[in-house]
Amino acid sequence: MTENIVVALGGNALGKSPKEQLDLIAATASPIADLVELGNQVTVTHGNGPQVGMIKVATDVAAKSSTTPSIPFAECGAMSQGYIGYHLQQAIGEQLRSRGIHKPCVSVVTQVVVDEDDPAFSTPTKPVGAFYTKEEAEALHAETGNTYVEDAGRGWRWVVASPKPVSIVEAPVISSLVDEGAVVVAAGGGGIPVVEENGHYHGVASVIDKDRTAALLAGQLGADTLLILTAVEQAYAGFNTPHQEAISHMTTSEARERIDAGEFAPGSMLPKIEACLEFVEDNPGKRAIITSLEKAADGLKGLTGTVIRSA
């Protein structure tokens, strides 16, 4: 059965440098092409943690040592979307052509609206950019008002908020491209965070969880399945403990019970489960799947992975 699928690529699918990314990208593109070859409409989202960090650090260092201006964080996010999207659309396009599938693959620089009153802006938690001495951080705080924290003994870094995504500005365009048969790469890194004021958008320094944005995008595109690809074949309760338990299926109520019991690690599997819940609860009758990149097609067929559906 043909499905409309939003695929969220985990950080293991992309490298930490341009060369490493190019080395990995063909292996990343092949399972995506498998899904297309099965007749599905596919939209791809991805992380950008190492890439946007690399761009921000490079521009910060340049600004410290020359008259080059510092690049705002939202613009760094846009740069990372373009660079990763370029690699993905090349690799996926080549995979499709090698299989005789003549579908365009295109990347869309994507803005995601956040609420400027989101409580996350009062408690920034995500370190970004270059490392500074305590004295440099104090001077930058006095100059900009930004929050800086000591990061694991390596120096002081700027921390930004992680607000929830509200809506995806380019969703209608992405939907039109999908309807025309394109494979679309969109909302990379959770999207470029923007706030709306009187019909105008402007970027804000923050990091949106990529899986939450993937869930929102899947809902706005009317997707049948949200497919979150990570480093493991299934979600586990008690991961990496003697009592580790693979989970093949969960209802939304079962998933919430496991969350309340603390069975999923914060910052690892927990946000993926929460994103799946958001999609399934907001879109009754749809499903979310968590599995590995290599098992993407098998997960879609129900042969592996963790499937979450409505209760």
Coordinates of C-alpha atoms in Angstrom, one line a residue:
M1 CA 0.0 0.0 0.0
T2 CA 1.3 3.4 -1.0
E3 CA 1.8 5.7 2.0
N4 CA 2.7 9.3 2.6
I5 CA 5.7 9.1 5.0
V6 CA 7.8 11.7 6.9
V7 CA 11.2 10.2 7.7
A8 CA 13.2 11.8 10.5
L9 CA 16.9 10.9 10.1
G10 CA 19.0 10.5 13.3
G11 CA 22.4 12.1 13.8
N12 CA 24.1 8.8 13.1
A13 CA 23.0 9.2 9.4
L14 CA 25.2 12.2 8.8
G15 CA 28.8 13.0 9.6
K16 CA 30.4 15.6 11.8
S17 CA 32.3 17.2 8.9
P18 CA 31.8 17.8 5.2
K19 CA 34.1 14.9 4.3
E20 CA 32.6 12.5 6.8
Q21 CA 29.1 13.5 5.6
L22 CA 30.0 12.8 2.0
D23 CA 31.4 9.4 3.0
L24 CA 28.2 8.5 4.9
I25 CA 25.6 10.0 2.7
A26 CA 25.3 7.3 0.0
A27 CA 24.6 4.7 2.7
T28 CA 22.0 7.1 4.2
A29 CA 20.3 7.7 0.8
S30 CA 19.9 4.0 -0.1
P31 CA 17.3 3.1 2.6
I32 CA 15.4 6.3 1.7
A33 CA 15.4 5.2 -2.0
D34 CA 14.1 1.8 -0.9
L35 CA 11.0 3.5 0.6
V36 CA 10.4 5.5 -2.6
E37 CA 10.9 2.3 -4.7
L38 CA 8.1 0.7 -2.7
G39 CA 5.8 3.4 -4.1
N40 CA 5.7 5.7 -1.1
Q41 CA 5.6 9.5 -1.0
V42 CA 8.6 10.5 1.1
T43 CA 9.6 13.7 2.9
V44 CA 12.9 13.7 4.8
T45 CA 13.9 15.7 7.8
H46 CA 17.2 15.5 9.6
G47 CA 19.3 16.8 12.4
N48 CA 22.0 19.5 12.1
G49 CA 23.7 19.5 15.5
P50 CA 27.3 19.1 14.4
Q51 CA 26.9 21.1 11.2
V52 CA 25.3 24.2 12.7
G53 CA 27.8 24.1 15.6
M54 CA 30.6 23.9 13.1
I55 CA 29.2 26.9 11.2
K56 CA 28.6 29.0 14.3
V57 CA 32.0 28.3 15.8
A58 CA 33.8 29.1 12.5
T59 CA 31.9 32.5 12.2
D60 CA 32.5 33.2 15.9
V61 CA 36.2 32.6 15.6
A62 CA 36.4 34.7 12.4
A63 CA 34.6 37.6 14.2
K64 CA 37.0 37.4 17.2
S65 CA 40.1 37.7 15.0
S66 CA 39.0 40.0 12.2
T67 CA 36.4 42.5 11.1
T68 CA 34.2 39.7 9.8
P69 CA 30.7 40.1 11.4
S70 CA 29.3 37.4 13.7
I71 CA 26.6 35.5 12.0
P72 CA 23.3 35.2 13.9
F73 CA 22.3 31.7 15.0
A74 CA 19.1 31.6 12.9
E75 CA 21.2 32.3 9.8
C76 CA 23.7 29.6 10.8
G77 CA 20.7 27.2 10.9
A78 CA 19.7 28.2 7.4
M79 CA 23.2 27.6 6.1
S80 CA 23.2 24.2 7.7
Q81 CA 19.9 23.3 6.0
G82 CA 21.3 24.3 2.6
Y83 CA 24.5 22.4 3.0
I84 CA 23.0 19.2 4.3
G85 CA 20.0 19.4 1.9
Y86 CA 22.5 19.8 -1.0
H87 CA 24.3 16.6 0.0
L88 CA 21.0 14.6 0.6
Q89 CA 19.3 15.7 -2.6
Q90 CA 22.4 14.8 -4.6
A91 CA 22.7 11.4 -3.0
I92 CA 19.0 10.5 -3.0
G93 CA 18.7 11.7 -6.6
E94 CA 21.6 9.5 -7.7
Q95 CA 20.1 6.5 -5.9
L96 CA 16.7 7.0 -7.6
R97 CA 18.2 7.4 -11.0
S98 CA 20.3 4.3 -10.6
R99 CA 17.1 2.4 -10.0
G100 CA 15.3 3.9 -13.0
I101 CA 13.1 6.1 -10.8
H102 CA 12.7 9.5 -12.3
K103 CA 11.5 11.6 -9.4
P104 CA 13.0 15.0 -8.5
C105 CA 14.6 15.4 -5.1
V106 CA 14.7 18.9 -3.7
S107 CA 15.5 20.6 -0.4
V108 CA 13.5 23.5 1.1
V109 CA 15.0 25.9 3.5
T110 CA 12.3 25.8 6.2
Q111 CA 11.1 28.2 8.8
V112 CA 9.3 27.0 11.9
V113 CA 7.2 29.3 14.0
V114 CA 7.7 29.3 17.8
D115 CA 5.9 31.2 20.5
E116 CA 7.9 34.1 21.8
D117 CA 6.2 33.6 25.2
D118 CA 7.3 29.9 25.3
P119 CA 8.6 29.3 28.9
A120 CA 11.8 27.7 27.3
F121 CA 13.0 31.2 26.5
S122 CA 13.3 31.9 30.3
T123 CA 15.5 28.9 30.9
P124 CA 17.9 28.4 27.9
T125 CA 19.6 25.0 28.0
K126 CA 21.2 24.3 24.6
P127 CA 25.0 25.2 24.4
V128 CA 26.0 26.5 21.0
G129 CA 28.9 28.2 19.3
A130 CA 32.5 28.8 20.4
F131 CA 34.1 28.3 23.8
Y132 CA 35.2 31.4 25.8
T133 CA 37.1 32.1 28.9
K134 CA 35.0 33.1 31.9
E135 CA 36.2 36.7 31.5
E136 CA 35.2 36.7 27.8
A137 CA 31.8 35.2 28.6
E138 CA 31.1 37.8 31.3
A139 CA 32.0 40.6 28.8
L140 CA 29.7 39.1 26.1
H141 CA 26.9 38.8 28.6
A142 CA 27.3 42.4 29.6
E143 CA 27.3 43.4 25.9
T144 CA 24.5 41.2 24.5
G145 CA 22.5 40.0 27.5
N146 CA 23.0 36.4 26.3
T147 CA 23.4 33.6 28.9
Y148 CA 26.7 31.8 29.1
V149 CA 27.5 28.6 31.1
E150 CA 30.5 26.6 31.9
D151 CA 30.4 23.4 29.6
A152 CA 32.1 20.3 31.0
G153 CA 35.3 22.0 31.9
R154 CA 36.0 23.0 28.3
G155 CA 35.1 26.7 28.7
W156 CA 32.0 28.9 28.6
R157 CA 29.4 28.8 25.9
W158 CA 26.3 30.6 24.9
V159 CA 23.1 28.7 25.8
V160 CA 19.8 29.1 23.8
A161 CA 16.3 28.0 24.4
S162 CA 14.5 24.9 23.0
P163 CA 10.9 26.0 22.4
K164 CA 8.1 23.9 21.0
P165 CA 7.3 24.2 17.3
V166 CA 3.9 25.8 16.5
S167 CA 3.6 25.7 12.8
I168 CA 5.7 25.3 9.6
V169 CA 5.7 28.3 7.3
E170 CA 6.6 26.4 4.1
A171 CA 4.3 23.4 4.8
P172 CA 1.9 24.3 1.9
V173 CA 4.8 24.5 -0.6
I174 CA 6.3 21.2 0.7
S175 CA 2.9 19.5 0.4
S176 CA 2.5 20.7 -3.2
L177 CA 6.0 19.3 -4.0
V178 CA 5.1 16.0 -2.5
D179 CA 1.8 15.9 -4.4
E180 CA 3.8 16.5 -7.6
G181 CA 5.9 13.4 -6.8
A182 CA 9.0 15.0 -5.5
V183 CA 11.1 13.6 -2.7
V184 CA 11.5 16.6 -0.4
V185 CA 14.2 17.4 2.2
A186 CA 12.7 19.9 4.7
A187 CA 12.7 21.3 8.2
G188 CA 16.4 20.3 8.8
G189 CA 17.6 20.7 12.4
G190 CA 14.1 21.2 13.6
G191 CA 13.7 24.2 11.3
I192 CA 14.8 27.8 11.5
P193 CA 13.0 29.2 14.6
V194 CA 11.0 32.3 13.8
V195 CA 8.4 34.3 15.6
E196 CA 5.6 36.1 13.9
E197 CA 4.8 39.7 14.6
N198 CA 2.1 41.6 12.6
G199 CA 2.4 39.2 9.6
H200 CA 6.2 39.4 9.6
Y201 CA 8.7 36.6 10.6
H202 CA 12.0 37.1 12.2
G203 CA 14.6 34.6 13.3
V204 CA 15.3 33.9 17.0
A205 CA 18.3 32.2 18.6
S206 CA 17.0 28.8 19.7
V207 CA 17.1 25.1 18.9
I208 CA 13.9 23.2 18.1
D209 CA 13.8 19.5 18.8
K210 CA 14.0 17.9 15.3
D211 CA 11.7 15.0 16.1
R212 CA 9.0 17.3 17.4
T213 CA 9.2 19.3 14.2
A214 CA 9.1 16.0 12.2
A215 CA 5.9 15.1 14.1
L216 CA 4.4 18.6 13.3
L217 CA 5.4 18.4 9.7
A218 CA 3.9 14.9 9.3
G219 CA 0.6 16.3 10.7
Q220 CA 0.6 19.3 8.4
L221 CA 1.3 17.1 5.4
G222 CA -1.4 14.6 6.3
A223 CA 1.2 11.9 6.4
D224 CA 0.1 8.3 7.2
T225 CA 3.3 7.4 9.0
L226 CA 6.0 9.2 11.0
L227 CA 9.2 7.1 10.7
I228 CA 11.9 8.1 13.1
L229 CA 15.2 6.5 12.3
T230 CA 17.9 6.2 14.9
A231 CA 20.9 4.0 15.9
V232 CA 18.8 1.1 17.3
E233 CA 16.4 -1.2 15.6
Q234 CA 13.7 -0.8 18.3
A235 CA 13.0 1.2 21.4
Y236 CA 13.9 -0.5 24.6
A237 CA 12.7 -0.3 28.2
G238 CA 15.7 -0.3 30.5
F239 CA 18.1 0.2 27.6
N240 CA 21.7 -1.0 28.4
T241 CA 20.7 -2.6 31.6
P242 CA 20.5 -6.4 32.5
H243 CA 16.7 -6.1 32.2
Q244 CA 16.7 -4.5 28.7
E245 CA 13.4 -5.2 26.9
A246 CA 12.7 -4.6 23.2
I247 CA 9.3 -3.0 22.6
S248 CA 7.5 -3.9 19.3
H249 CA 4.2 -2.2 19.9
M250 CA 2.7 0.4 22.2
T251 CA -0.6 2.2 22.4
T252 CA -0.4 5.9 23.4
S253 CA -1.6 5.0 26.9
E254 CA 1.0 2.3 27.3
A255 CA 3.7 4.7 26.0
R256 CA 2.7 7.3 28.6
E257 CA 2.8 4.7 31.4
R258 CA 6.3 3.8 30.4
I259 CA 7.3 7.4 30.3
D260 CA 5.9 8.0 33.7
A261 CA 7.9 5.0 34.9
G262 CA 11.1 6.5 33.6
E263 CA 11.8 3.7 31.1
F264 CA 13.2 6.0 28.4
A265 CA 16.4 8.0 28.7
P266 CA 16.0 11.8 28.5
G267 CA 17.9 13.4 25.7
S268 CA 18.0 10.0 23.9
M269 CA 14.9 7.8 23.3
L270 CA 12.4 9.9 25.4
P271 CA 12.1 12.8 23.0
K272 CA 11.5 10.4 20.1
I273 CA 8.7 8.6 22.0
E274 CA 7.2 12.0 22.9
A275 CA 7.3 13.1 19.3
C276 CA 5.6 9.9 18.2
L277 CA 2.9 10.5 20.8
E278 CA 2.3 14.0 19.6
F279 CA 1.8 12.9 16.0
V280 CA -0.4 9.9 16.8
E281 CA -2.6 11.7 19.3
D282 CA -3.0 14.7 17.0
N283 CA -3.7 12.5 14.0
P284 CA -6.0 9.6 15.0
G285 CA -5.7 6.5 12.9
K286 CA -2.1 7.2 11.9
R287 CA 1.0 5.5 13.2
A288 CA 4.6 6.3 14.3
I289 CA 7.5 3.9 14.0
I290 CA 11.0 4.0 15.6
T291 CA 13.7 1.8 14.0
S292 CA 17.2 2.0 12.5
L293 CA 18.1 3.5 9.2
E294 CA 19.1 0.1 7.8
K295 CA 15.8 -1.4 8.8
A296 CA 13.6 1.4 7.5
A297 CA 11.7 -0.7 4.9
D298 CA 11.3 -3.6 7.3
G299 CA 9.9 -1.3 9.9
L300 CA 7.4 0.1 7.5
K301 CA 6.3 -3.4 6.7
G302 CA 5.8 -4.2 10.4
L303 CA 8.7 -6.7 10.5
T304 CA 10.7 -4.8 13.1
G305 CA 10.8 -1.5 15.0
T306 CA 8.6 0.0 17.6
V307 CA 5.1 1.0 16.4
I308 CA 3.0 3.5 18.3
R309 CA -0.7 3.8 17.6
S310 CA -3.7 5.4 19.3
A311 CA -5.2 3.5 22.3

